[in-house]
Amino acid sequence: MTRLRSVPRDLYAAAAAVLLVAAAILVGRHVYTYDDLIVGFPPLLGRWDPHLGPGTPAAVLVAAATVAYGPAVAARLRWRALLPAAWGAAMAWTWSLALIDGWERGVAGRLTTSQEYLWVIDRWRDIPATLRDFNGHILLHSPDNWPAHVAGHPPGATLTYVLLDRIGLGGGGWAGTWTITVGATACVAVLVTVRALAGERLARRAAPFLVLAPAAVWMGTSADGYFAAVAAWAVALLALTVTGRSLWWAAGAGLLFGLTCYLSYGLTLFAVTGAAVLVLGRRGVRERPLLFVPLLAGMAVVPVAFTVIGFDWWEAYHLLVERYYEGAAGVRPYAYWVWANLACTVLIAGLATVAGLRRAGVVLIRRRGEGDAPAEDLRLAFLVAAGLLALLVADLSGMSKAETERIWLPFVQWLLPACAFLPRPRAWLAAQAVLALLVNHLVATGW
């Protein structure tokens, strides 16, 4: 009865989120101009463009099947079968949403525009020389300055697509396929982490929500979806280590954490989530303190390699901050984006996640007189809270003014498990699917 009585409170939380999005749209359109915000459909970077596409029937079918059968399949399927099933379903959902815009606009052309990584592939003929000279092209007034996304990330991001080109997988089609395929594994990494730290019951309940996330609208094919997967697997391998797996998993976690920092400067905030994993696995840490040796050794590999070649991460970051405020960030008002960014988060996380976060908060603050929450629930709520804290720090920093519907994809993956606390999962899954389908069919999203 207590759970049913709390359902209206979930609806109140969802209604408040809808009002936040509505306020961001209305204020963005009627208080500010395009020259103030530099986005076509505030708070989203895009434009109003109702349309259908070849992916529409598939997207509706995947959504309907996941809503109807997802919770039951996730509850009954063997765990080892559930993980590849979740990966396949997440890919189906992401691909179908991307193809609503057609192959060229939805997939092959996404990473080939003048601000994207593939635009500069020909400038990387000599990789070591390009890395040594990378910082000399970050500022807007520098000669042959890098496009926005190349300058806005450490060179590991661009280098990924350069290496794909080198092995014969060049062009936007292969780049988009790589990004969707790898990005879809993020849901598997989160499931592995939740199971390791909070138990299989909650991981199974979270699985359909990780598959059917509205974030998939931007996971295909923003490079941030690929970054999200790398960061998620770093956390997952660390979670496996602290819960008793081989110390080699710690080396892998460290390696991926190091790589994450060379894909996006902002993802250094994943130290918050990593710290949460260490806190939740403190018993394992106390029993095997040597895990820090392979963890730190792994973390050093990528930074040392880039530094030896001649790329200075700290210098690049400070140059990026300067460029950031030379460009759109110097115009976009912090007073709007500090809360409108959260409206973007609602659109990528969905109303179910908002309701789930409310329940996670209740779990964390529940008083003894009302009964203690199960230990597994507390552990999941703590993990979700760490993800939310990292996102809020990114928001308050002012280094994410607009475009957070793609930039915050790595953080949002760690909010989605809060949906495991929700009753009536099919109704909430339907809400997630409807939101994603509406956004993808009504707005031409871009980055």
Coordinates of C-alpha atoms in Angstrom, one line a residue:
M1 CA 0.0 0.0 0.0
T2 CA 2.8 2.4 0.8
R3 CA 4.3 2.0 -2.7
L4 CA 0.9 2.6 -4.3
R5 CA 0.3 5.7 -2.2
S6 CA 3.6 7.1 -3.3
V7 CA 2.6 6.8 -7.0
P8 CA 1.0 10.2 -7.1
R9 CA 4.2 11.7 -5.8
D10 CA 6.0 10.1 -8.7
L11 CA 3.5 11.8 -11.0
Y12 CA 4.1 15.1 -9.2
A13 CA 7.8 14.8 -9.8
A14 CA 7.2 14.0 -13.5
A15 CA 4.8 17.0 -13.8
A16 CA 7.4 19.3 -12.3
A17 CA 9.9 18.0 -14.9
V18 CA 7.4 18.7 -17.7
L19 CA 7.0 22.3 -16.3
L20 CA 10.8 22.7 -16.2
V21 CA 11.0 21.7 -19.9
A22 CA 8.1 24.0 -20.8
A23 CA 9.7 26.9 -19.0
A24 CA 13.0 26.4 -20.8
I25 CA 11.2 26.3 -24.2
L26 CA 9.0 29.4 -23.4
V27 CA 11.8 31.5 -21.9
G28 CA 14.2 30.4 -24.5
R29 CA 11.9 31.4 -27.3
H30 CA 10.3 34.6 -25.9
V31 CA 12.8 36.1 -23.5
Y32 CA 16.0 35.4 -25.4
T33 CA 16.9 35.5 -29.1
Y34 CA 18.9 33.1 -31.2
D35 CA 21.8 35.4 -31.0
D36 CA 21.7 35.1 -27.2
L37 CA 21.4 31.3 -26.9
I38 CA 22.8 30.1 -30.3
V39 CA 20.4 27.1 -30.5
G40 CA 17.6 26.7 -32.9
F41 CA 15.0 25.1 -30.7
P42 CA 15.9 26.0 -27.1
P43 CA 16.9 24.3 -24.9
L44 CA 17.9 21.8 -27.6
L45 CA 20.4 22.4 -30.3
G46 CA 18.2 21.7 -33.3
R47 CA 15.2 23.1 -35.2
W48 CA 11.5 22.4 -35.3
D49 CA 11.0 19.9 -38.1
P50 CA 8.1 17.4 -37.9
H51 CA 9.0 14.4 -40.1
L52 CA 8.8 10.7 -40.6
G53 CA 11.5 8.4 -41.9
P54 CA 12.5 4.9 -42.8
G55 CA 13.3 4.2 -39.1
T56 CA 9.8 5.1 -37.9
P57 CA 8.1 1.7 -38.2
A58 CA 11.1 0.0 -36.6
A59 CA 11.3 2.5 -33.8
V60 CA 7.6 2.1 -33.0
L61 CA 8.0 -1.7 -33.1
V62 CA 11.1 -1.8 -30.9
A63 CA 9.4 0.5 -28.4
A64 CA 6.1 -1.5 -28.3
A65 CA 8.0 -4.8 -27.9
T66 CA 10.2 -3.5 -25.1
V67 CA 7.2 -2.0 -23.2
A68 CA 5.2 -5.2 -23.6
Y69 CA 7.8 -7.8 -22.9
G70 CA 10.9 -6.0 -21.6
P71 CA 10.2 -6.3 -17.8
A72 CA 9.2 -10.0 -18.1
V73 CA 12.1 -11.0 -20.3
A74 CA 14.6 -9.1 -18.0
A75 CA 13.2 -10.9 -15.0
R76 CA 13.3 -14.4 -16.5
L77 CA 16.2 -14.6 -18.9
R78 CA 19.5 -16.1 -17.7
W79 CA 21.9 -13.4 -16.7
R80 CA 24.5 -14.3 -19.3
A81 CA 21.9 -14.2 -22.0
L82 CA 20.3 -10.9 -20.6
L83 CA 23.5 -8.9 -21.2
P84 CA 23.8 -9.5 -25.0
A85 CA 20.0 -9.3 -25.3
A86 CA 20.2 -5.8 -23.7
W87 CA 23.0 -4.8 -26.0
G88 CA 21.1 -6.0 -29.1
A89 CA 17.9 -4.3 -28.0
A90 CA 19.7 -1.0 -27.2
M91 CA 21.3 -1.1 -30.7
A92 CA 18.0 -1.8 -32.3
W93 CA 16.4 1.2 -30.5
T94 CA 19.3 3.5 -31.3
W95 CA 19.6 2.5 -34.9
S96 CA 15.8 2.8 -35.5
L97 CA 15.8 6.3 -34.0
A98 CA 18.8 7.4 -36.0
L99 CA 17.2 6.1 -39.2
I100 CA 14.1 8.2 -38.7
D101 CA 16.3 10.9 -40.2
G102 CA 17.5 8.6 -43.0
W103 CA 20.9 7.0 -43.5
E104 CA 22.7 10.1 -44.6
R105 CA 21.3 12.7 -42.2
G106 CA 20.8 10.3 -39.4
V107 CA 24.0 8.2 -39.5
A108 CA 26.6 8.7 -42.3
G109 CA 26.6 12.5 -42.3
R110 CA 26.6 13.1 -38.5
L111 CA 30.3 13.0 -38.0
T112 CA 31.4 14.5 -41.3
T113 CA 30.1 18.1 -40.9
S114 CA 32.6 21.1 -40.7
Q115 CA 32.6 21.0 -36.9
E116 CA 33.2 17.3 -36.5
Y117 CA 36.0 14.8 -36.2
L118 CA 36.0 13.4 -39.7
W119 CA 36.4 16.8 -41.2
V120 CA 40.1 16.9 -40.2
I121 CA 41.1 13.3 -40.9
D122 CA 43.5 14.4 -43.7
R123 CA 45.4 16.6 -41.3
W124 CA 46.5 13.5 -39.3
R125 CA 48.9 11.9 -41.8
D126 CA 51.7 12.1 -39.3
I127 CA 50.0 11.2 -35.9
P128 CA 52.9 12.0 -33.6
A129 CA 53.6 15.3 -35.3
T130 CA 49.9 16.3 -35.2
L131 CA 49.7 15.4 -31.4
R132 CA 52.8 17.6 -30.7
D133 CA 51.2 20.5 -32.6
F134 CA 47.6 19.9 -31.4
N135 CA 47.6 22.7 -28.9
G136 CA 48.8 25.3 -31.4
H137 CA 45.4 25.1 -33.2
I138 CA 42.9 25.2 -30.4
L139 CA 42.3 29.0 -30.1
L140 CA 40.0 30.7 -32.6
H141 CA 42.7 33.1 -33.7
S142 CA 45.4 30.4 -34.2
P143 CA 46.4 29.3 -37.7
D144 CA 44.2 26.5 -39.1
N145 CA 42.3 26.3 -35.9
W146 CA 40.6 23.1 -35.2
P147 CA 36.8 22.7 -35.7
A148 CA 34.7 23.1 -32.5
H149 CA 34.4 19.5 -31.6
V150 CA 38.0 18.7 -32.3
A151 CA 39.3 21.7 -30.3
G152 CA 36.7 21.0 -27.5
H153 CA 38.1 17.5 -26.7
P154 CA 41.5 16.0 -26.1
P155 CA 42.9 14.4 -29.2
G156 CA 42.0 10.8 -28.1
A157 CA 38.5 11.6 -29.5
T158 CA 39.7 12.5 -33.0
L159 CA 42.4 9.9 -32.9
T160 CA 39.8 7.1 -32.6
Y161 CA 38.3 8.0 -35.9
V162 CA 41.7 8.5 -37.5
L163 CA 42.6 5.0 -36.5
L164 CA 39.3 3.7 -37.9
D165 CA 40.2 5.3 -41.2
R166 CA 43.7 3.8 -41.1
I167 CA 42.4 0.3 -40.8
G168 CA 40.0 0.8 -43.8
L169 CA 36.9 1.8 -42.0
G170 CA 36.9 5.4 -43.2
G171 CA 33.9 7.7 -43.9
G172 CA 30.8 8.7 -42.0
G173 CA 29.0 5.3 -42.4
W174 CA 31.7 3.4 -40.6
A175 CA 32.2 6.1 -38.0
G176 CA 28.5 6.1 -37.3
T177 CA 28.3 2.3 -37.1
W178 CA 31.3 2.3 -34.7
T179 CA 29.7 5.0 -32.5
I180 CA 26.3 3.3 -32.2
T181 CA 27.7 -0.2 -31.7
V182 CA 30.2 0.8 -29.0
G183 CA 27.8 3.3 -27.5
A184 CA 25.1 0.7 -27.0
T185 CA 27.4 -1.3 -24.8
A186 CA 27.1 1.4 -22.1
C187 CA 23.8 -0.1 -20.9
V188 CA 25.5 -3.5 -20.5
A189 CA 28.3 -1.9 -18.4
V190 CA 25.8 -0.2 -16.2
L191 CA 23.9 -3.5 -15.7
V192 CA 27.2 -5.2 -14.7
T193 CA 27.9 -2.5 -12.2
V194 CA 24.5 -2.5 -10.7
R195 CA 24.5 -6.2 -10.3
A196 CA 28.0 -6.2 -8.7
L197 CA 27.2 -3.5 -6.2
A198 CA 23.4 -3.7 -5.6
G199 CA 22.3 -7.1 -6.6
E200 CA 20.8 -8.9 -9.6
R201 CA 17.2 -8.0 -8.7
L202 CA 17.6 -4.3 -9.2
A203 CA 19.8 -4.8 -12.2
R204 CA 17.1 -6.8 -13.9
R205 CA 14.5 -4.2 -13.1
A206 CA 16.7 -1.4 -14.5
A207 CA 17.5 -3.3 -17.7
P208 CA 14.4 -2.3 -19.9
F209 CA 14.9 1.3 -18.9
L210 CA 18.6 1.3 -19.9
V211 CA 17.5 -0.2 -23.3
L212 CA 14.7 2.2 -24.0
A213 CA 16.3 5.4 -22.8
P214 CA 15.4 8.7 -24.6
A215 CA 19.1 9.3 -24.6
A216 CA 19.3 7.0 -27.6
V217 CA 18.1 9.9 -29.7
W218 CA 21.5 11.4 -29.3
M219 CA 23.5 8.2 -28.7
G220 CA 23.1 7.7 -32.5
T221 CA 25.5 9.0 -33.6
S222 CA 27.1 11.6 -31.4
A223 CA 30.7 10.7 -30.4
D224 CA 29.6 11.3 -26.8
G225 CA 27.7 8.0 -26.9
Y226 CA 31.1 6.3 -27.5
F227 CA 32.6 8.3 -24.7
A228 CA 29.7 7.2 -22.4
A229 CA 30.5 3.5 -23.1
V230 CA 34.2 3.9 -22.4
A231 CA 33.5 5.6 -19.1
A232 CA 30.8 3.1 -18.2
W233 CA 33.1 0.2 -18.7
A234 CA 35.8 1.8 -16.6
V235 CA 33.3 2.0 -13.7
A236 CA 32.0 -1.6 -14.4
L237 CA 35.5 -3.1 -14.3
L238 CA 36.2 -1.2 -11.1
A239 CA 33.0 -2.6 -9.6
L240 CA 34.0 -6.1 -10.5
T241 CA 37.4 -5.6 -8.9
V242 CA 36.1 -4.4 -5.6
T243 CA 33.6 -7.2 -5.4
G244 CA 36.2 -9.9 -5.7
R245 CA 37.2 -10.4 -9.3
S246 CA 40.7 -10.6 -10.6
L247 CA 43.1 -7.7 -10.0
W248 CA 43.5 -7.6 -13.8
W249 CA 40.0 -6.0 -13.9
A250 CA 41.5 -3.1 -11.9
A251 CA 44.2 -2.6 -14.5
G252 CA 41.5 -2.5 -17.2
A253 CA 39.4 -0.1 -15.2
G254 CA 42.5 2.2 -14.8
L255 CA 43.3 2.0 -18.5
L256 CA 39.7 3.0 -19.5
F257 CA 39.6 5.8 -16.9
G258 CA 42.8 7.2 -18.4
L259 CA 41.4 6.9 -21.9
T260 CA 38.1 8.6 -20.8
C261 CA 40.1 11.7 -19.7
Y262 CA 41.7 11.8 -23.1
L263 CA 38.3 11.6 -24.9
S264 CA 36.6 14.5 -23.0
Y265 CA 37.9 16.9 -20.4
G266 CA 34.6 17.0 -18.6
L267 CA 34.7 13.3 -18.0
T268 CA 37.4 13.7 -15.3
L269 CA 34.2 14.1 -13.2
F270 CA 33.8 10.4 -13.4
A271 CA 36.2 10.3 -10.5
V272 CA 33.1 11.0 -8.4
T273 CA 31.4 7.8 -9.7
G274 CA 34.6 5.9 -9.3
A275 CA 34.9 7.1 -5.7
A276 CA 31.3 6.0 -5.1
V277 CA 32.3 2.5 -6.3
L278 CA 35.2 2.4 -4.0
V279 CA 33.0 3.4 -1.1
L280 CA 30.4 0.8 -1.9
G281 CA 33.1 -1.8 -2.3
R282 CA 35.2 -0.7 0.7
R283 CA 35.1 -4.2 2.2
G284 CA 36.8 -5.6 -0.9
V285 CA 39.2 -2.6 -0.9
R286 CA 40.2 -3.3 2.7
E287 CA 40.7 -7.0 2.0
R288 CA 42.8 -6.3 -1.2
P289 CA 44.4 -2.9 -0.9
L290 CA 46.9 -4.0 -3.6
L291 CA 44.2 -3.4 -6.2
F292 CA 45.3 0.2 -6.3
V293 CA 48.6 -0.8 -7.8
P294 CA 47.2 -2.2 -11.1
L295 CA 44.4 0.5 -11.0
L296 CA 46.9 3.4 -10.9
A297 CA 49.3 1.7 -13.3
G298 CA 46.5 1.3 -15.8
M299 CA 45.4 4.9 -15.3
A300 CA 48.9 6.1 -16.2
V301 CA 49.2 4.3 -19.5
V302 CA 47.2 6.7 -21.7
P303 CA 48.4 9.9 -20.1
V304 CA 52.0 8.8 -20.2
A305 CA 51.8 7.7 -23.9
F306 CA 50.3 11.1 -25.0
T307 CA 52.7 13.1 -22.8
V308 CA 55.7 11.2 -24.2
I309 CA 54.6 11.9 -27.7
G310 CA 54.3 15.6 -26.9
F311 CA 50.7 16.4 -26.1
D312 CA 50.2 18.6 -23.0
W313 CA 46.7 17.8 -21.5
W314 CA 46.7 20.7 -19.0
E315 CA 47.8 23.3 -21.5
A316 CA 45.2 22.1 -23.9
Y317 CA 42.5 22.3 -21.2
H318 CA 43.4 25.9 -20.4
L319 CA 43.5 26.8 -24.1
L320 CA 40.1 25.2 -24.5
V321 CA 38.6 27.3 -21.7
E322 CA 39.9 30.4 -23.4
R323 CA 38.5 29.4 -26.7
Y324 CA 35.2 28.4 -25.1
Y325 CA 34.7 31.9 -23.9
E326 CA 35.9 33.4 -27.2
G327 CA 33.0 31.7 -28.8
A328 CA 29.4 30.7 -28.0
A329 CA 30.1 30.5 -24.2
G330 CA 31.0 34.1 -24.0
V331 CA 27.5 34.9 -25.3
R332 CA 25.2 32.2 -23.9
P333 CA 23.8 33.4 -20.6
Y334 CA 24.7 31.4 -17.5
A335 CA 21.5 32.5 -15.8
Y336 CA 19.4 30.6 -18.4
W337 CA 21.6 27.6 -19.1
V338 CA 22.3 26.7 -15.4
W339 CA 18.7 25.5 -15.2
A340 CA 17.8 25.0 -18.9
N341 CA 20.6 22.4 -19.0
L342 CA 18.5 20.4 -16.4
A343 CA 15.6 20.6 -18.8
C344 CA 17.8 19.0 -21.5
T345 CA 18.6 16.3 -18.9
V346 CA 14.9 15.6 -18.5
L347 CA 14.6 15.1 -22.3
I348 CA 17.5 12.6 -22.4
A349 CA 16.8 10.8 -19.2
G350 CA 13.0 10.8 -19.4
L351 CA 10.2 11.3 -16.9
A352 CA 10.6 7.8 -15.5
T353 CA 14.1 8.7 -14.4
V354 CA 12.9 11.8 -12.7
A355 CA 10.4 9.7 -10.8
G356 CA 13.1 7.1 -10.1
L357 CA 15.4 9.8 -8.7
R358 CA 12.7 11.0 -6.4
R359 CA 12.4 7.4 -5.0
A360 CA 16.2 7.1 -4.8
G361 CA 16.2 10.3 -2.7
V362 CA 13.6 8.9 -0.4
V363 CA 15.7 5.8 0.1
L364 CA 18.7 7.8 1.1
I365 CA 16.9 10.1 3.5
R366 CA 14.3 7.7 5.0
R367 CA 14.1 8.0 8.7
R368 CA 14.5 5.0 11.0
G369 CA 10.9 5.5 12.3
E370 CA 9.6 4.7 8.8
G371 CA 11.6 1.5 8.4
D372 CA 15.1 1.0 7.0
A373 CA 15.4 0.5 3.2
P374 CA 16.9 -2.8 2.0
A375 CA 20.7 -2.6 1.8
E376 CA 20.6 -3.2 -2.0
D377 CA 18.3 -0.3 -2.4
L378 CA 20.6 2.0 -0.4
R379 CA 23.6 0.9 -2.4
L380 CA 21.8 1.6 -5.8
A381 CA 20.5 5.0 -4.5
F382 CA 24.1 5.9 -3.5
L383 CA 25.5 5.0 -6.9
V384 CA 22.8 7.0 -8.6
A385 CA 23.3 10.0 -6.3
A386 CA 27.0 10.0 -7.3
G387 CA 26.1 10.2 -10.9
L388 CA 23.7 13.0 -10.2
L389 CA 26.4 14.9 -8.2
A390 CA 28.8 14.7 -11.1
L391 CA 26.2 16.0 -13.5
L392 CA 25.4 18.9 -11.1
V393 CA 29.0 19.8 -10.7
A394 CA 29.3 19.9 -14.5
D395 CA 26.3 22.2 -14.6
L396 CA 27.5 24.7 -12.0
S397 CA 30.9 24.8 -13.6
G398 CA 29.6 26.9 -16.5
M399 CA 31.6 24.8 -19.0
S400 CA 28.4 23.2 -20.3
K401 CA 26.2 25.9 -21.5
A402 CA 23.8 24.3 -24.1
E403 CA 24.3 21.0 -26.1
T404 CA 24.1 19.1 -22.8
E405 CA 21.6 16.7 -24.5
R406 CA 24.8 15.1 -26.0
I407 CA 27.6 16.3 -23.7
W408 CA 25.9 14.7 -20.6
L409 CA 25.1 11.4 -22.2
P410 CA 27.9 9.7 -20.1
F411 CA 26.4 11.0 -16.8
V412 CA 22.8 10.2 -17.7
Q413 CA 23.6 6.5 -18.0
W414 CA 24.1 6.5 -14.3
L415 CA 20.7 8.1 -13.5
L416 CA 18.7 5.6 -15.5
P417 CA 19.1 2.7 -12.9
A418 CA 17.0 4.8 -10.6
C419 CA 14.0 3.5 -12.6
A420 CA 14.5 0.1 -10.9
F421 CA 12.7 1.6 -7.9
L422 CA 9.5 2.3 -9.9
P423 CA 6.3 0.2 -9.7
R424 CA 4.3 -0.4 -12.9
P425 CA 7.3 -0.4 -15.1
R426 CA 5.4 -0.8 -18.4
A427 CA 3.6 2.5 -17.9
W428 CA 6.9 4.3 -17.2
L429 CA 8.6 2.5 -20.1
A430 CA 5.8 3.7 -22.4
A431 CA 6.4 7.3 -21.2
Q432 CA 10.1 6.9 -22.0
A433 CA 9.3 5.6 -25.5
V434 CA 6.7 8.3 -26.3
L435 CA 9.1 11.0 -25.3
A436 CA 11.9 9.7 -27.5
L437 CA 9.6 9.2 -30.5
L438 CA 8.1 12.7 -30.1
V439 CA 11.5 14.4 -29.9
N440 CA 13.0 12.5 -32.8
H441 CA 10.0 13.0 -35.0
L442 CA 9.4 16.7 -34.2
V443 CA 12.9 18.1 -33.9
A444 CA 15.8 17.9 -36.2
T445 CA 18.4 17.3 -33.6
G446 CA 22.0 18.3 -34.2
W447 CA 25.3 19.1 -32.6

